[in-house]
Tab-separated table of C-alpha atoms in Angstrom:
chain	number	residue	atom	x	y	z
Q	1	UNK	CA	-32.495	103.110	-79.943
Q	2	UNK	CA	-33.423	101.430	-83.131
Q	3	UNK	CA	-31.622	98.652	-83.728
Q	4	UNK	CA	-31.132	95.412	-85.698
Q	5	UNK	CA	-29.955	92.312	-84.108
Q	6	UNK	CA	-29.166	88.280	-86.016
Q	7	UNK	CA	-28.268	86.519	-83.125
Q	8	UNK	CA	-25.546	84.037	-84.988
Q	9	UNK	CA	-22.760	85.166	-85.855
Q	10	UNK	CA	-21.370	81.980	-87.574
Q	11	UNK	CA	-23.632	78.804	-88.886
Q	12	UNK	CA	-22.137	75.872	-90.614
Q	13	UNK	CA	-24.658	73.438	-92.008
Q	14	UNK	CA	-24.320	70.201	-94.096
Q	15	UNK	CA	-25.742	71.160	-97.660
Q	16	UNK	CA	-29.044	69.424	-98.081
Q	17	UNK	CA	-29.750	70.385	-94.747
Q	18	UNK	CA	-32.301	73.132	-94.098
Q	19	UNK	CA	-31.487	77.028	-92.629
Q	20	UNK	CA	-32.634	79.255	-90.598
Q	21	UNK	CA	-31.283	82.469	-89.677
Q	22	UNK	CA	-32.339	84.839	-87.075
Q	23	UNK	CA	-33.104	88.696	-87.229
Q	24	UNK	CA	-35.096	90.694	-84.676
Q	25	UNK	CA	-35.396	94.420	-84.521
Q	26	UNK	CA	-36.276	97.294	-82.662
Q	27	UNK	CA	-38.581	100.230	-83.533
Q	28	UNK	CA	-41.231	102.057	-82.607
Q	29	UNK	CA	-43.277	100.993	-85.272
Q	30	UNK	CA	-42.759	97.952	-88.243
Q	31	UNK	CA	-40.581	99.077	-90.530
Q	32	UNK	CA	-39.233	97.878	-94.062
Q	33	UNK	CA	-37.478	94.811	-93.596
Q	34	UNK	CA	-34.802	93.504	-96.145
Q	35	UNK	CA	-32.526	90.669	-96.487
Q	36	UNK	CA	-29.272	90.573	-98.376
Q	37	UNK	CA	-26.542	88.924	-99.449
Q	38	UNK	CA	-22.993	88.843	-99.504
Q	39	UNK	CA	-20.274	86.965	-101.545
Q	40	UNK	CA	-16.771	87.580	-100.431
Q	41	UNK	CA	-14.991	90.411	-101.840
Q	42	UNK	CA	-18.446	91.545	-103.597
Q	43	UNK	CA	-21.426	93.839	-102.841
Q	44	UNK	CA	-24.854	93.287	-101.867
Q	45	UNK	CA	-27.656	91.234	-103.432
Q	46	UNK	CA	-31.729	91.534	-102.424
Q	47	UNK	CA	-32.670	88.401	-101.589
Q	48	UNK	CA	-36.273	89.283	-100.505
Q	49	UNK	CA	-38.486	92.211	-98.928
Q	50	UNK	CA	-41.148	92.738	-96.894
Q	51	UNK	CA	-43.244	96.063	-97.043
Q	52	UNK	CA	-46.654	94.718	-95.964
Q	53	UNK	CA	-49.568	92.152	-96.370
Q	54	UNK	CA	-48.236	88.452	-96.653
Q	55	UNK	CA	-46.331	87.966	-93.491
Q	56	UNK	CA	-44.313	85.309	-95.546
Q	57	UNK	CA	-42.345	86.235	-98.336
Q	58	UNK	CA	-40.649	84.684	-100.985
Q	59	UNK	CA	-36.879	85.347	-102.519
Q	60	UNK	CA	-34.413	84.201	-104.705
Q	61	UNK	CA	-32.134	81.369	-104.694
Q	62	UNK	CA	-35.133	79.648	-102.999
Q	63	UNK	CA	-35.074	81.471	-99.889
Q	64	UNK	CA	-37.891	82.747	-97.744
Q	65	UNK	CA	-38.524	84.780	-95.010
Q	66	UNK	CA	-41.372	84.994	-91.992
Q	67	UNK	CA	-42.353	88.348	-90.559
Q	68	UNK	CA	-43.376	87.882	-86.968
Q	69	UNK	CA	-44.837	91.010	-85.383
Q	70	UNK	CA	-45.543	89.744	-81.961
Q	71	UNK	CA	-41.420	88.543	-81.848
Q	72	UNK	CA	-40.287	91.847	-84.183
Q	73	UNK	CA	-38.326	89.285	-86.457
Q	74	UNK	CA	-37.786	88.185	-89.721
Q	75	UNK	CA	-36.127	85.207	-89.751
Q	76	UNK	CA	-34.544	83.917	-93.333
Q	77	UNK	CA	-35.067	79.950	-94.156
Q	78	UNK	CA	-34.075	77.670	-96.881
Q	79	UNK	CA	-35.234	73.948	-97.128
Q	80	UNK	CA	-31.928	72.365	-98.490
Q	81	UNK	CA	-28.873	74.365	-99.086
Q	82	UNK	CA	-26.205	74.294	-101.958
Q	83	UNK	CA	-22.801	74.771	-101.342
Q	84	UNK	CA	-22.693	78.501	-103.261
Q	85	UNK	CA	-25.213	79.295	-100.695
Q	86	UNK	CA	-21.743	80.047	-98.415
Q	87	UNK	CA	-21.929	83.978	-98.038
Q	88	UNK	CA	-22.305	86.687	-95.609
Q	89	UNK	CA	-25.954	87.469	-94.718
Q	90	UNK	CA	-27.307	91.050	-93.504
Q	91	UNK	CA	-30.666	91.895	-91.867
Q	92	UNK	CA	-31.606	94.973	-92.936
Q	93	UNK	CA	-34.579	97.828	-91.803
Q	94	UNK	CA	-35.774	101.288	-93.602
Q	95	UNK	CA	-38.168	103.269	-91.679
Q	96	UNK	CA	-41.779	103.901	-93.342
Q	97	UNK	CA	-41.012	107.713	-92.819
Q	98	UNK	CA	-37.274	107.725	-93.779
Q	99	UNK	CA	-37.244	104.757	-96.253
Q	100	UNK	CA	-33.921	105.920	-97.759
Q	101	UNK	CA	-32.053	105.376	-94.226
Q	102	UNK	CA	-31.023	101.717	-94.142
Q	103	UNK	CA	-29.898	99.964	-91.000
Q	104	UNK	CA	-28.170	96.660	-91.311
Q	105	UNK	CA	-27.592	93.771	-88.737
Q	106	UNK	CA	-24.099	92.990	-88.051
Q	107	UNK	CA	-24.376	89.742	-90.384
Q	108	UNK	CA	-24.387	86.061	-89.884
Q	109	UNK	CA	-21.297	83.749	-91.633
Q	110	UNK	CA	-22.973	80.652	-93.181
Q	111	UNK	CA	-20.397	77.698	-94.129
Q	112	UNK	CA	-21.701	74.807	-95.953
Q	113	UNK	CA	-20.168	71.452	-95.399
Q	114	UNK	CA	-19.863	68.826	-98.321
L	1	UNK	CA	-32.686	95.580	-113.964
L	2	UNK	CA	-31.124	97.627	-111.369
L	3	UNK	CA	-27.555	97.456	-111.823
L	4	UNK	CA	-25.184	99.422	-110.087
L	5	UNK	CA	-21.292	99.511	-111.247
L	6	UNK	CA	-18.228	100.429	-109.241
L	7	UNK	CA	-14.915	101.357	-109.870
L	8	UNK	CA	-12.089	100.244	-109.328
L	9	UNK	CA	-12.739	97.426	-108.069
L	10	UNK	CA	-9.224	97.277	-106.010
L	11	UNK	CA	-7.174	99.742	-105.807
L	12	UNK	CA	-3.546	100.192	-104.121
L	13	UNK	CA	-1.939	103.442	-103.716
L	14	UNK	CA	0.245	105.071	-101.373
L	15	UNK	CA	-0.114	106.941	-98.808
L	16	UNK	CA	-1.033	111.236	-99.096
L	17	UNK	CA	-2.602	110.988	-102.545
L	18	UNK	CA	-6.198	111.098	-103.322
L	19	UNK	CA	-8.556	108.144	-104.420
L	20	UNK	CA	-11.806	108.888	-106.692
L	21	UNK	CA	-14.253	105.510	-106.885
L	22	UNK	CA	-16.981	105.906	-109.222
L	23	UNK	CA	-20.928	104.478	-108.448
L	24	UNK	CA	-23.101	104.430	-111.719
L	25	UNK	CA	-26.480	103.060	-111.821
L	26	UNK	CA	-26.216	101.849	-115.127
L	27	UNK	CA	-30.207	100.429	-116.443
L	28	UNK	CA	-32.100	103.491	-113.686
L	29	UNK	CA	-32.142	106.871	-112.707
L	30	UNK	CA	-30.551	107.011	-109.107
L	31	UNK	CA	-32.023	109.654	-107.692
L	32	UNK	CA	-30.434	109.180	-104.446
L	33	UNK	CA	-26.847	107.663	-103.817
L	34	UNK	CA	-25.775	106.065	-100.813
L	35	UNK	CA	-22.275	105.592	-99.680
L	36	UNK	CA	-21.133	102.478	-96.792
L	37	UNK	CA	-17.679	101.585	-95.556
L	38	UNK	CA	-16.926	97.930	-94.326
L	39	UNK	CA	-14.583	96.848	-92.317
L	40	UNK	CA	-13.156	92.930	-92.603
L	41	UNK	CA	-15.851	90.772	-90.648
L	42	UNK	CA	-18.329	93.758	-90.060
L	43	UNK	CA	-21.572	95.353	-90.867
L	44	UNK	CA	-21.963	98.232	-93.302
L	45	UNK	CA	-21.752	101.481	-91.979
L	46	UNK	CA	-23.447	104.305	-93.689
L	47	UNK	CA	-21.201	107.194	-94.476
L	48	UNK	CA	-23.007	109.681	-96.222
L	49	UNK	CA	-26.549	110.080	-98.258
L	50	UNK	CA	-26.754	112.514	-101.661
L	51	UNK	CA	-29.346	113.371	-103.847
L	52	UNK	CA	-28.864	114.965	-107.470
L	53	UNK	CA	-27.660	117.849	-107.586
L	54	UNK	CA	-27.477	118.780	-103.746
L	55	UNK	CA	-24.898	118.508	-101.323
L	56	UNK	CA	-24.255	115.017	-99.482
L	57	UNK	CA	-25.485	114.567	-95.904
L	58	UNK	CA	-22.932	112.889	-93.698
L	59	UNK	CA	-23.211	110.709	-91.121
L	60	UNK	CA	-21.786	111.355	-87.423
L	61	UNK	CA	-18.097	110.977	-87.132
L	62	UNK	CA	-17.810	111.007	-91.177
L	63	UNK	CA	-14.983	113.673	-92.039
L	64	UNK	CA	-16.864	115.770	-95.249
L	65	UNK	CA	-13.112	117.057	-96.306
L	66	UNK	CA	-11.694	113.912	-96.469
L	67	UNK	CA	-14.878	112.243	-97.982
L	68	UNK	CA	-15.822	114.137	-100.578
L	69	UNK	CA	-19.237	113.153	-102.740
L	70	UNK	CA	-20.050	114.652	-105.713
L	71	UNK	CA	-23.777	113.529	-107.453
L	72	UNK	CA	-23.736	115.324	-110.240
L	73	UNK	CA	-26.419	112.925	-112.553
L	74	UNK	CA	-28.722	110.783	-112.122
L	75	UNK	CA	-26.726	107.727	-112.848
L	76	UNK	CA	-22.912	108.842	-111.413
L	77	UNK	CA	-21.623	109.557	-107.780
L	78	UNK	CA	-18.062	109.634	-107.374
L	79	UNK	CA	-16.348	109.502	-103.477
L	80	UNK	CA	-12.973	110.904	-103.456
L	81	UNK	CA	-10.951	110.039	-100.368
L	82	UNK	CA	-8.412	113.019	-99.872
L	83	UNK	CA	-4.890	112.405	-98.697
L	84	UNK	CA	-5.542	108.994	-98.055
L	85	UNK	CA	-3.630	107.348	-95.272
L	86	UNK	CA	-3.281	103.420	-93.887
L	87	UNK	CA	-6.313	103.765	-91.880
L	88	UNK	CA	-9.014	104.555	-94.442
L	89	UNK	CA	-8.214	101.277	-95.804
L	90	UNK	CA	-11.154	99.654	-96.517
L	91	UNK	CA	-13.815	97.761	-98.460
L	92	UNK	CA	-16.601	100.960	-99.770
L	93	UNK	CA	-19.690	99.784	-101.135
L	94	UNK	CA	-21.936	102.144	-103.165
L	95	UNK	CA	-25.732	102.083	-103.520
L	96	UNK	CA	-28.320	103.329	-105.460
L	97	UNK	CA	-32.206	104.359	-105.367
L	98	UNK	CA	-35.014	105.206	-107.243
L	99	UNK	CA	-37.810	106.943	-104.871
L	100	UNK	CA	-39.831	103.760	-102.923
L	101	UNK	CA	-37.306	100.810	-104.572
L	102	UNK	CA	-34.663	99.353	-101.985
L	103	UNK	CA	-31.477	100.261	-102.673
L	104	UNK	CA	-29.163	98.275	-105.415
L	105	UNK	CA	-25.565	97.753	-104.606
L	106	UNK	CA	-22.329	97.832	-106.815
L	107	UNK	CA	-19.702	95.437	-105.960
L	108	UNK	CA	-17.729	97.433	-103.877
L	109	UNK	CA	-14.183	99.077	-104.093
L	110	UNK	CA	-11.572	97.311	-102.300
L	111	UNK	CA	-8.970	100.586	-100.881
L	112	UNK	CA	-5.402	99.546	-99.647
L	113	UNK	CA	-3.251	102.553	-98.574
L	114	UNK	CA	0.415	101.593	-98.189
């Protein structure tokens, strides 16, 4: 079955520390890959997306993600976390044959210690 | 660019009433709009997909007679929760999409049924 997993339900980091949020997917082929961020009581904001080409993708707010086909992973990274990065992060995939069907992972809640 | 406006942001109403939520794409034409439901501390669950001028396609387990979706124009979709009950209380999020582009999300509507 097709699925998206985010192994870490909750992560706490200190401000200024580096961050990596994990995402793994299970699909028959490489899908489109996304990372979204959601602040409390808000909608979702697209951080970055991978369609094809360079496997290291740069996004907004200093985030980047690396697609690793061999590991079926699309991990999100940031070298130095800011207190305003505290939010819920969702990895999502869409099939290339059905672009409109987006499947969201369960989310990772990020807390930032001042 | 690609802004989606959702209204209202929060609504409280009595059990048995119907509630309408609007989703507008402000600066692009959304050929497809999606409606999601999100319970606290959980991920987004797709409820239905609507294409302008067509009937919505509902996901399995979503009652189409309870959650009425109208997508009358390329910039407006509405979700009406009919005869709402406390179990319908949730966070509802819409998104709009132009062909071959990622979805852009509204800020969500928090629905509380007393």
